[in-house]
mmCIF file of C-alpha atoms and ligand atoms in Angstrom:
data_model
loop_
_atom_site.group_PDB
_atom_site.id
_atom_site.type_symbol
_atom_site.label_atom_id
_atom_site.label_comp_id
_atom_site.label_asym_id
_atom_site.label_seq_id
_atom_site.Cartn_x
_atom_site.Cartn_y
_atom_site.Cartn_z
ATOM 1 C CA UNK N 5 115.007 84.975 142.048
ATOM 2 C CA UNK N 6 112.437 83.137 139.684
ATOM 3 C CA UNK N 7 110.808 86.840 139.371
ATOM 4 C CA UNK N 8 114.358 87.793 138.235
ATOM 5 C CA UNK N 9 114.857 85.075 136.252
ATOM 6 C CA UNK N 10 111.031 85.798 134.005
ATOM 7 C CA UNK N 11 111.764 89.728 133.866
ATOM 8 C CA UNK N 12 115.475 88.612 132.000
ATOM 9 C CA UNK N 13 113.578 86.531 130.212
ATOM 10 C CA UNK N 14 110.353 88.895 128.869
ATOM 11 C CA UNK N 15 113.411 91.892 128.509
ATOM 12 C CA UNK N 16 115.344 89.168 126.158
ATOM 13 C CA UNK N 17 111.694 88.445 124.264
ATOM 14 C CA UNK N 18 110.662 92.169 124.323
ATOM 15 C CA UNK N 19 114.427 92.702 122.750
ATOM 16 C CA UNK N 20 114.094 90.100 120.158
ATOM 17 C CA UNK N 21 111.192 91.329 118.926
ATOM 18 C CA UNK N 22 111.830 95.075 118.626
ATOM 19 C CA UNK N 23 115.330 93.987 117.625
ATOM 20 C CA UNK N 24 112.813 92.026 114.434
ATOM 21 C CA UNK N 25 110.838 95.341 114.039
ATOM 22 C CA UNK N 26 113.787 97.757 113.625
ATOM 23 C CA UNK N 27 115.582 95.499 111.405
ATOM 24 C CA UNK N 28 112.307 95.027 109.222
ATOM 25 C CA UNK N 29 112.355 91.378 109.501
ATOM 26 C CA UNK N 30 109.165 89.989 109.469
ATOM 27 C CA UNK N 31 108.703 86.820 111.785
ATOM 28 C CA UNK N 32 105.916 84.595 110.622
ATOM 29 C CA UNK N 33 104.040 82.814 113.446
ATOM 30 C CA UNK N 34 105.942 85.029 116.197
ATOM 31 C CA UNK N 35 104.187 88.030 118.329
ATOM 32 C CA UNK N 36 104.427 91.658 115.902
ATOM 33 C CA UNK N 37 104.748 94.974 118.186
ATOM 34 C CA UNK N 38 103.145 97.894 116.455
ATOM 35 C CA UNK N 39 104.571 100.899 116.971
ATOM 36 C CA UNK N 40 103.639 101.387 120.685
ATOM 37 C CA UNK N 41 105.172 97.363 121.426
ATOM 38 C CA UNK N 42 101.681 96.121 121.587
ATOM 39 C CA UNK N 43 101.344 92.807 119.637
ATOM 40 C CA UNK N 44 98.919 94.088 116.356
ATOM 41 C CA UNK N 45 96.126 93.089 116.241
ATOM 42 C CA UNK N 46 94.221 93.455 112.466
ATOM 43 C CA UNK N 47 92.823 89.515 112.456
ATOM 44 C CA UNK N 48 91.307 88.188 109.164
ATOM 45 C CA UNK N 49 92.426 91.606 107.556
ATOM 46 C CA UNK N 50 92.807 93.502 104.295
ATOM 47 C CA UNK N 51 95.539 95.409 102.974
ATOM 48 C CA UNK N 52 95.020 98.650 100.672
ATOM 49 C CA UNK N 53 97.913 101.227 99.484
ATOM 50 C CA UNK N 54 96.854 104.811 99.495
ATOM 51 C CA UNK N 55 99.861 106.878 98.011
ATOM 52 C CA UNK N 56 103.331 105.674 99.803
ATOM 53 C CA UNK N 57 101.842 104.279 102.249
ATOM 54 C CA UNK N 58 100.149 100.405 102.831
ATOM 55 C CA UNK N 59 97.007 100.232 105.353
ATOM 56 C CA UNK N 60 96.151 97.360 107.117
ATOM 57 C CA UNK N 61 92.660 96.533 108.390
ATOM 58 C CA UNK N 62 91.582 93.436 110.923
ATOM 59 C CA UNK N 63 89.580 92.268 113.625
ATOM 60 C CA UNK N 64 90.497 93.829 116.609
ATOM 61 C CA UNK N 65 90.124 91.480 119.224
ATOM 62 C CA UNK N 66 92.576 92.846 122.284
ATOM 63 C CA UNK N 67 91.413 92.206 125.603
ATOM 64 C CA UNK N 68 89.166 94.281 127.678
ATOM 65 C CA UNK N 69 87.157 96.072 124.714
ATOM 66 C CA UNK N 70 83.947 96.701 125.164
ATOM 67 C CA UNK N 71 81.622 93.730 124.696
ATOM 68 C CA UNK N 72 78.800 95.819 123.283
ATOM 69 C CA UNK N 73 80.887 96.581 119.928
ATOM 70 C CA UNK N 74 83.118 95.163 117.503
ATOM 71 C CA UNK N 75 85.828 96.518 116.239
ATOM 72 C CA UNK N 76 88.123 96.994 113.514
ATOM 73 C CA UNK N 77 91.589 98.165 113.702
ATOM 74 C CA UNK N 78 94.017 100.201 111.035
ATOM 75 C CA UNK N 79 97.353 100.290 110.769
ATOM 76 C CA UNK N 80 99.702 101.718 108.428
ATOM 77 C CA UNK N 81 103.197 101.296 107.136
ATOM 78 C CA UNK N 82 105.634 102.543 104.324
ATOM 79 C CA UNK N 83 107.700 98.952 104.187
ATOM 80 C CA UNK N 84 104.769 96.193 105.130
ATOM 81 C CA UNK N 85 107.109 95.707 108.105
ATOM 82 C CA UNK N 86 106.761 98.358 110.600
ATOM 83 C CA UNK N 87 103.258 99.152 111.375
ATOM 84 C CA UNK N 88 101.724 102.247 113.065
ATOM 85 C CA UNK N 89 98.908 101.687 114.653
ATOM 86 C CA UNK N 90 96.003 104.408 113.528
ATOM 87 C CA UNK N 91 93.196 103.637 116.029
ATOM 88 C CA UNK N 92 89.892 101.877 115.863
ATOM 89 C CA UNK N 93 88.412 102.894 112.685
ATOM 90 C CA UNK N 94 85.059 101.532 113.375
ATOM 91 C CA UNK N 95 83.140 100.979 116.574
ATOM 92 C CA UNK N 96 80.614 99.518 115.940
ATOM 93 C CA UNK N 97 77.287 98.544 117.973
ATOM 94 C CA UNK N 98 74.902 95.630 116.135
ATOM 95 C CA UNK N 99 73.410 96.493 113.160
ATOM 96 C CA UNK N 100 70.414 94.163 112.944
ATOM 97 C CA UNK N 101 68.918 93.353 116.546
ATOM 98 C CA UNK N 102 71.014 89.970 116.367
ATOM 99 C CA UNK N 103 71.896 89.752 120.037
ATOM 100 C CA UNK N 104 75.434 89.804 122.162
ATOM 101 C CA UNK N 105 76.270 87.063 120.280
ATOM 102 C CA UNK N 106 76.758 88.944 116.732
ATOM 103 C CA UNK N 107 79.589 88.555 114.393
ATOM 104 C CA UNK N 108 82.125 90.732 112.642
ATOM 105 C CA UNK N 109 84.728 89.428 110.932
ATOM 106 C CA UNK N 110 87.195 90.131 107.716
ATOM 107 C CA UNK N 111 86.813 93.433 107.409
ATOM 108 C CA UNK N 112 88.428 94.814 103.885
ATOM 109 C CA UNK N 113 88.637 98.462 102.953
ATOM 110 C CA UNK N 114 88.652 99.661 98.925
ATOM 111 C CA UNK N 115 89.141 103.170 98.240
ATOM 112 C CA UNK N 116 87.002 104.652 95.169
ATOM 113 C CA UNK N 117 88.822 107.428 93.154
ATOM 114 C CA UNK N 118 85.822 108.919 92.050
ATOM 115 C CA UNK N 119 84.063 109.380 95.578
ATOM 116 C CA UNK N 120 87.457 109.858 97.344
ATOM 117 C CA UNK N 121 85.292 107.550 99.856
ATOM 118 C CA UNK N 122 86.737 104.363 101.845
ATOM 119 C CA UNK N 123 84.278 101.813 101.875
ATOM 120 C CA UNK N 124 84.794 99.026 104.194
ATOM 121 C CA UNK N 125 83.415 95.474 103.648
ATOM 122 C CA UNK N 126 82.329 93.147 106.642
ATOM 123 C CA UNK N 127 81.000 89.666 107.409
ATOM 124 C CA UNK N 128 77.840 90.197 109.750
ATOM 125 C CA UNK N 129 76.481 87.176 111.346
ATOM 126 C CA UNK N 130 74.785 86.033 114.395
ATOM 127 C CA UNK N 131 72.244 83.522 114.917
ATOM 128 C CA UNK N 132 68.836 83.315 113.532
ATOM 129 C CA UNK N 133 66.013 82.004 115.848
ATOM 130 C CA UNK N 134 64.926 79.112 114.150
ATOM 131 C CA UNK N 135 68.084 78.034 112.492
ATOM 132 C CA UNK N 136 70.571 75.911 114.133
ATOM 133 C CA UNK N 137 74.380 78.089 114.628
ATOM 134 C CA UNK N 138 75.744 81.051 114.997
ATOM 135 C CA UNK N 139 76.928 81.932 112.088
ATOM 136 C CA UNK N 140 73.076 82.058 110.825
ATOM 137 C CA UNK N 141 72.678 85.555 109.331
ATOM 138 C CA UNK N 142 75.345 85.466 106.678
ATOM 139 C CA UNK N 143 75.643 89.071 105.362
ATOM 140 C CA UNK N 144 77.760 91.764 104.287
ATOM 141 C CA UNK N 145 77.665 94.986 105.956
ATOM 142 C CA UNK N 146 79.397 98.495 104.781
ATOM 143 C CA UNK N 147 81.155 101.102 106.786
ATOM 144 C CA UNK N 148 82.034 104.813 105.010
ATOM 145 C CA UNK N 149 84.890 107.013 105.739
ATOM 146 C CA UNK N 150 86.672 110.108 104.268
ATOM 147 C CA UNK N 151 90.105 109.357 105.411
ATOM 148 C CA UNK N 152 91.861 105.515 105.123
ATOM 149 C CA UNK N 153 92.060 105.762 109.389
ATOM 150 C CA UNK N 154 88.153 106.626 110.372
ATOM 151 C CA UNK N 155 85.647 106.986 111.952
ATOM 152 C CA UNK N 156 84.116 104.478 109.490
ATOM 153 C CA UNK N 157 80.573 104.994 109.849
ATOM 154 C CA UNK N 158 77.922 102.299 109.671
ATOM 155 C CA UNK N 159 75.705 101.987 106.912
ATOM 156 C CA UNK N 160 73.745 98.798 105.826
ATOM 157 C CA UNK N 161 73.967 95.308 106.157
ATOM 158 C CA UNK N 162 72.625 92.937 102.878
ATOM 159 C CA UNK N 163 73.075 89.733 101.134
ATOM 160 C CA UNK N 164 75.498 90.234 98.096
ATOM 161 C CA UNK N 165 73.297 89.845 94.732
ATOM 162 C CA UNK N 166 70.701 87.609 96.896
ATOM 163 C CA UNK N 167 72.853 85.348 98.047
ATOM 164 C CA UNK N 168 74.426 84.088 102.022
ATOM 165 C CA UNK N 169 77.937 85.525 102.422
ATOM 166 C CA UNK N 170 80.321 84.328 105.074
ATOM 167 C CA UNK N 171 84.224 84.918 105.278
ATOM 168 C CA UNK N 172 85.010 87.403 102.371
ATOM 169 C CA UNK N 173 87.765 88.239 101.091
ATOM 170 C CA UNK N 174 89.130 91.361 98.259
ATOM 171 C CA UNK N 175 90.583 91.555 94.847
ATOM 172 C CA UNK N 176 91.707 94.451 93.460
ATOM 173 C CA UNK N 177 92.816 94.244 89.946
ATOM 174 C CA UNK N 178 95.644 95.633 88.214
ATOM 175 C CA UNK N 179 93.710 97.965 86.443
ATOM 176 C CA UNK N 180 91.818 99.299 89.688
ATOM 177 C CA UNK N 181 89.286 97.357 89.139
ATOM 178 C CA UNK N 182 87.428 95.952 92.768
ATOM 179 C CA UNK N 183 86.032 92.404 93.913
ATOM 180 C CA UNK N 184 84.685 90.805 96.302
ATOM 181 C CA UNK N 185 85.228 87.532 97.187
ATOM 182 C CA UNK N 186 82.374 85.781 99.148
ATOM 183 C CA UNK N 187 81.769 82.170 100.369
ATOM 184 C CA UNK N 188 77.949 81.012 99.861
ATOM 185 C CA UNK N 189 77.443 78.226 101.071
ATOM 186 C CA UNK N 190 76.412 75.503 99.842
ATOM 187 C CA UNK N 191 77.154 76.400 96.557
ATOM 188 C CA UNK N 192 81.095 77.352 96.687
ATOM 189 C CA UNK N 193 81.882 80.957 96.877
ATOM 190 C CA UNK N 194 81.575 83.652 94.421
ATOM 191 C CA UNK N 195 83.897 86.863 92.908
ATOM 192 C CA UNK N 196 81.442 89.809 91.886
ATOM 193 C CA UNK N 197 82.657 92.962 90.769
ATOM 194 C CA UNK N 198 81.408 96.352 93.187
ATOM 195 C CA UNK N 199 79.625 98.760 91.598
ATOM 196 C CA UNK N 200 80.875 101.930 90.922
ATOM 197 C CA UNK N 201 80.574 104.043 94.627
ATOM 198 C CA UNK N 202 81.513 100.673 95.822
ATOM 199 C CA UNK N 203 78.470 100.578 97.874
ATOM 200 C CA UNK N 204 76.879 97.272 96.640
ATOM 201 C CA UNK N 205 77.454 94.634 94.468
ATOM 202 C CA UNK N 206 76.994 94.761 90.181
ATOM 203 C CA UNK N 207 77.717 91.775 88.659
ATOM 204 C CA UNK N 208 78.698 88.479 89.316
ATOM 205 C CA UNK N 209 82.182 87.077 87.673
ATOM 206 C CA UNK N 210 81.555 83.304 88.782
ATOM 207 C CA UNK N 211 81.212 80.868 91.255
ATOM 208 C CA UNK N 212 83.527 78.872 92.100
ATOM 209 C CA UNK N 213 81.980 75.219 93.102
ATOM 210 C CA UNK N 214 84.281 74.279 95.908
ATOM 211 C CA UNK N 215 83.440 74.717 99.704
ATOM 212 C CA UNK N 216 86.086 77.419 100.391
ATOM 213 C CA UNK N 217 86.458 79.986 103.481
ATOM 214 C CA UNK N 218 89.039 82.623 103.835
ATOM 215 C CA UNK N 219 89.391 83.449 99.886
ATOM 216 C CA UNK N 220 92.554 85.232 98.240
ATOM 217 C CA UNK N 221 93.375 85.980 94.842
ATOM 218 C CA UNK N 222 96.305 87.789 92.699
ATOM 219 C CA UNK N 223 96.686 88.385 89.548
ATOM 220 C CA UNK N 224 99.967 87.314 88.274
ATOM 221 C CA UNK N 225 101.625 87.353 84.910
ATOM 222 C CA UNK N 226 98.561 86.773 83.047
ATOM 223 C CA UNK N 227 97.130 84.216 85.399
ATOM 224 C CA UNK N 228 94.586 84.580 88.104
ATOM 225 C CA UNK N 229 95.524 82.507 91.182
ATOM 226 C CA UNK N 230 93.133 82.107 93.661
ATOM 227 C CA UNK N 231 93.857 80.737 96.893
ATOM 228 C CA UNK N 232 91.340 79.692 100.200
ATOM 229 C CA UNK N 233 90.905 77.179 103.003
ATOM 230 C CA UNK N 234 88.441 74.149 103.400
ATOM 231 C CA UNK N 235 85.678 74.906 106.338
ATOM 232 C CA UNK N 236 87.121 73.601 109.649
ATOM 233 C CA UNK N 237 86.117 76.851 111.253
ATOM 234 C CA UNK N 238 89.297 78.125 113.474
ATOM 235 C CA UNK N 239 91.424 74.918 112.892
ATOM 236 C CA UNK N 240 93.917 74.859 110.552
ATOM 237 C CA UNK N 241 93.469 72.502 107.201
ATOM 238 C CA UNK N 242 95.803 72.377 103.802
ATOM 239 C CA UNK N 243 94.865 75.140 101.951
ATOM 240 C CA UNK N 244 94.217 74.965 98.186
ATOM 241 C CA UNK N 245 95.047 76.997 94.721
ATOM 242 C CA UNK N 246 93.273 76.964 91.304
ATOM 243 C CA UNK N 247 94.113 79.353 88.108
ATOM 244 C CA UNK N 248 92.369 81.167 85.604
ATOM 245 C CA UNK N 249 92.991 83.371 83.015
ATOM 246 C CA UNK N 250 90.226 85.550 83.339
ATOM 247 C CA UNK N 251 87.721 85.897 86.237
ATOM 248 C CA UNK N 252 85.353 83.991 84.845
ATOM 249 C CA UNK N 253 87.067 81.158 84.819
ATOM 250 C CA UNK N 254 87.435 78.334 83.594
ATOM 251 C CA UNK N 255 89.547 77.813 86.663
ATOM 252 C CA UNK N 256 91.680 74.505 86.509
ATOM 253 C CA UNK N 257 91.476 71.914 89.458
ATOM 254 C CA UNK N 258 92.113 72.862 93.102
ATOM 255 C CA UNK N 259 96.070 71.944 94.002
ATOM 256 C CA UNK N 260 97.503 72.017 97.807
ATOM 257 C CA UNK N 261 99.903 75.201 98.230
ATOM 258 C CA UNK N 262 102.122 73.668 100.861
ATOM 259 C CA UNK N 263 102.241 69.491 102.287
ATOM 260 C CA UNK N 264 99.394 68.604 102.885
ATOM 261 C CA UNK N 265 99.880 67.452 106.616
ATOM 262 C CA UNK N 266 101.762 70.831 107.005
ATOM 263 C CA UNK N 267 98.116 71.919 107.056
ATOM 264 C CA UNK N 268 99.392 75.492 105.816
ATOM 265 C CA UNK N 269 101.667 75.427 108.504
ATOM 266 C CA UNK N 270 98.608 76.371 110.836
ATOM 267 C CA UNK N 271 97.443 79.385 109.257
ATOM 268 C CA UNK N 272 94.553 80.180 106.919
ATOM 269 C CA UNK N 273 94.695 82.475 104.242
ATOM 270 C CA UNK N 274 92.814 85.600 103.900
ATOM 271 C CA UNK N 275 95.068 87.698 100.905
ATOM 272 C CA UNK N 276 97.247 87.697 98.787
ATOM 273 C CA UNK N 277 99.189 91.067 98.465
ATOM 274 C CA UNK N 278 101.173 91.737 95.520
ATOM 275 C CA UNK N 279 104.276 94.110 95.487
ATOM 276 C CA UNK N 280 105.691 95.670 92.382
ATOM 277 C CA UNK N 281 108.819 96.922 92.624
ATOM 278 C CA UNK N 282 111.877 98.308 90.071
ATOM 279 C CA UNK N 283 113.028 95.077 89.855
ATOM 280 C CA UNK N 284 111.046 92.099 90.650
ATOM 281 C CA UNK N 285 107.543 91.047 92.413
ATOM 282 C CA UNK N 286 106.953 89.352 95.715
ATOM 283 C CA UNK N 287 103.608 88.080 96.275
ATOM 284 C CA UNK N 288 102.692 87.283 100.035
ATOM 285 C CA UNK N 289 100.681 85.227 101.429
ATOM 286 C CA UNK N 290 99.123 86.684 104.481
ATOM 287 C CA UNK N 291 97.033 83.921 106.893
ATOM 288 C CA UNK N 292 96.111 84.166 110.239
ATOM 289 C CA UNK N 293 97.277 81.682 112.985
ATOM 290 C CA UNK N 294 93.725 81.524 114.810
ATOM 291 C CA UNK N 295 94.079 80.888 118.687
ATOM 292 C CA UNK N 296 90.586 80.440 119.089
ATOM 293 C CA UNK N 297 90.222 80.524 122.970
ATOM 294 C CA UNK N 298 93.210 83.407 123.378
ATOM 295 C CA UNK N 299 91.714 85.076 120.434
ATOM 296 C CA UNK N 300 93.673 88.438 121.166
ATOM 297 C CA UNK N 301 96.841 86.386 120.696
ATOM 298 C CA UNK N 302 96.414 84.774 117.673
ATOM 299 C CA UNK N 303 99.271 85.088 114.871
ATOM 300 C CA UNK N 304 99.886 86.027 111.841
ATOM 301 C CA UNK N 305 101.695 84.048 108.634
ATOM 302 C CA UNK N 306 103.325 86.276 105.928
ATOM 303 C CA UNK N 307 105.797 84.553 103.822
ATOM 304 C CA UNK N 308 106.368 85.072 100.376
ATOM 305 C CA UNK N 309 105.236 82.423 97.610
ATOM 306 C CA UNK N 310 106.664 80.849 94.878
ATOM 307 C CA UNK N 311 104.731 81.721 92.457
ATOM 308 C CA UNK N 312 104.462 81.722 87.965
ATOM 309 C CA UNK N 313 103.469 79.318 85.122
ATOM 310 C CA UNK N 314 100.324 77.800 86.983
ATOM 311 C CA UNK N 315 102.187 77.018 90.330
ATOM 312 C CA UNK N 316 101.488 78.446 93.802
ATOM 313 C CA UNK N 317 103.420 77.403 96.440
ATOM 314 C CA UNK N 318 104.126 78.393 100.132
ATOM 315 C CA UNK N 319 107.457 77.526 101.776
ATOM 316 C CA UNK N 320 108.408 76.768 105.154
ATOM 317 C CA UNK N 321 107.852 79.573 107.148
ATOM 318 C CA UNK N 322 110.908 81.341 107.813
ATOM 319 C CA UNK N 323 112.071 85.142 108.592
ATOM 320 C CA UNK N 324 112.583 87.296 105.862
ATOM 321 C CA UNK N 325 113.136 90.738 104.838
ATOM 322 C CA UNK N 326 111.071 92.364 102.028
ATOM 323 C CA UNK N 327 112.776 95.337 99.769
ATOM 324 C CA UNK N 328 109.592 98.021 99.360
ATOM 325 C CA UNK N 329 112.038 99.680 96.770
ATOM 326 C CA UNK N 330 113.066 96.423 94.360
ATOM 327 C CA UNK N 331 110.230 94.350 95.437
ATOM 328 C CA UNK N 332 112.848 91.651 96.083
ATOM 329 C CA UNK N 333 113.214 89.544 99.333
ATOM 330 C CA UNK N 334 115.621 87.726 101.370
ATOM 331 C CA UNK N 335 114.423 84.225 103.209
ATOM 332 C CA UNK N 336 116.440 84.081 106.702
ATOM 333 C CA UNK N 337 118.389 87.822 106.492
ATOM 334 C CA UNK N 338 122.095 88.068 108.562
ATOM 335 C CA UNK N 339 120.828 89.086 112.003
ATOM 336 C CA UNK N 340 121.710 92.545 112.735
ATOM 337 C CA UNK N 341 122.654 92.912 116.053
ATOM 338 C CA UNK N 342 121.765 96.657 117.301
ATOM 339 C CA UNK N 343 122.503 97.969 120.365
HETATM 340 C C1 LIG H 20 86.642 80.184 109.899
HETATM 341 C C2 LIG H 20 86.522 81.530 109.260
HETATM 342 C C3 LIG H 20 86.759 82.553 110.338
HETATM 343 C C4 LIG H 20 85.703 82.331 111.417
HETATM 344 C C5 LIG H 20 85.761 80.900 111.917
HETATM 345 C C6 LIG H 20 84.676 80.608 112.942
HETATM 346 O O1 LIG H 20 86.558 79.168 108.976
HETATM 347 O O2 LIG H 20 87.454 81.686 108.215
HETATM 348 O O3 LIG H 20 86.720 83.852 109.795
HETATM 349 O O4 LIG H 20 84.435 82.595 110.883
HETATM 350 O O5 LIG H 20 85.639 80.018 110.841
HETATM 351 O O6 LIG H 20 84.668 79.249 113.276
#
């Protein structure tokens, strides 16, 4: 009976959630099936668009991988709703002799026009005998690939223009142009420009002197925004906005994006993805819901902001349905019951 009773119960769930993906909804907080029903799994991730279609990179942290490796996952998707899920585009073993105990996190992926290369961005870290923590090495490693899926190959690991680099996070400007967004602490965390294969860093736009982790920026009617958490490692805190009107700065004073004990609604950020469409602009903000000792299960937050004239500001999570076409949205769509 009780075994009856769960199996109605994960069928109903199992339904609820396809029933989300076919209709396109996106459910902040709640499990998302890929295209295969598993839940995805693309953890402090980046988003790129490569023709039609969006491609989402993250940690991939399902159970039973091989403990030797990390590794990063892609997706892709036409609609930001429905994702396919492309593989493991890297495997990889550690880089730098740092032990079983290494680090990869954030991975981000920018495509450069000229070398028709992806190059993927990574935290490294590990501990450092002699220095207390494990989060001790603080570099950034890069991973090459001909085609947006993999096999993203390995290449170096290094510290960005000299200095420690923890969670990063990507910009890339309306124009094309590529950032990288990198917290050295203790200083605050930096945006530097890449060079032009993309395979290092050129030149330093500023740093930003505010202890911030999980950094996010857009670019939005002639106003930079950028967005990023306060360092309480996997547990939520209220998240914070400043804006500029150019790179450099001067960016104004850091404001809360949602209540403050709302604690951004449990999530940290880690982008801010910008769609254009024939009518309007949504701009989402896209967090992860870290469930530090079920890591394989923790969520994501995508919800659209209210955003223009200086203010950021992240609503109540809620379902909603995002038009690719228009670039309009819909908070809490009519359910559509299909069969
Ligand atoms: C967070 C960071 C995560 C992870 C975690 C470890 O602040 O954004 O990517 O490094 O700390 O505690």
């Amino acid at each position: 009976m009780i075994r009856m009773i769960v199996s109605i119960f994960c069928f109903l769930g199992l339904s609820l959630m396809l029933n989300a993906q076919t209709n396109n909804v996106i459910m902040p907080g709640e499990i998302w099936p890929d295209n295969n029903g598993n839940p995805i799994q693309a953890h402090g991730g980046g988003i790129i668009k490569i023709g039609m279609l969006y491609y989402w990179y993250g940690e991939e942290r399902r159970q039973g991988l091989d403990t030797n490796y990390r590794f990063v996952s892609c997706y892709s998707s036409a609609n930001l709703a429905s994702w396919k899920f492309e593989g493991d585009a890297l495997k990889m073993a550690d880089p730098d002799s740092l032990g079983s105990k290494w680090i990869l996190e954030r991975p981000k992926v920018f495509y450069n026009k000229k070398s028709k290369k992806y190059v993927m961005y990574l935290h490294v870290d590990g501990p450092v005998k002699g220095i207390q923590g494990g989060y001790s090495y603080a570099r950034v490693g890069i991973a090459v690939s001909n085609k947006p899926a993999g096999p993203f190959k390995y290449v170096k690991t290094f510290r960005p223009l000299g200095h420690e680099s923890r969670d990063i996070g990507q910009f890339i400007d309306d124009d094309g142009t590529a950032y990288l967004i990198f917290e050295d602490r203790p200083f605050g965390f930096r945006i530097a420009k890449l060079s032009a294969d993309y395979m290092g860093l050129e030149k330093e736009m500023c740093l930003i002197k505010q202890p911030m982790e999980g950094g996010a920026i857009v670019h939005y009617k002639g106003l930079y925004y950028v967005l990023g958490s306060s360092l309480t490692g996997w547990d939520a805190n209220p998240n914070r906005y400043a804006t500029a009107t150019s790179l450099e700065g001067p960016w104004s004073n850091f404001k809360d994006v949602a209540l403050r004990e709302k604690k951004t609604y449990g999530a940290q950020s880690s982008m801010l993805l910008k769609v254009v469409g024939t009518k309007t602009t949504t701009v989402i903000f896209i967090g992860d819901i870290w469930k530090p000792s079920t890591q394989w299960d923790s969520r994501y937050l995508w919800m659209p902001v209210e955003i223009g004239n200086g203010k950021l500001w992240l609503p109540q999570p809620q379902p909603w349905k995002l038009d690719i076409n228009t670039g309009g949205h819909i908070i809490n769509p009519p359910v559509v019951n299909k069969p």
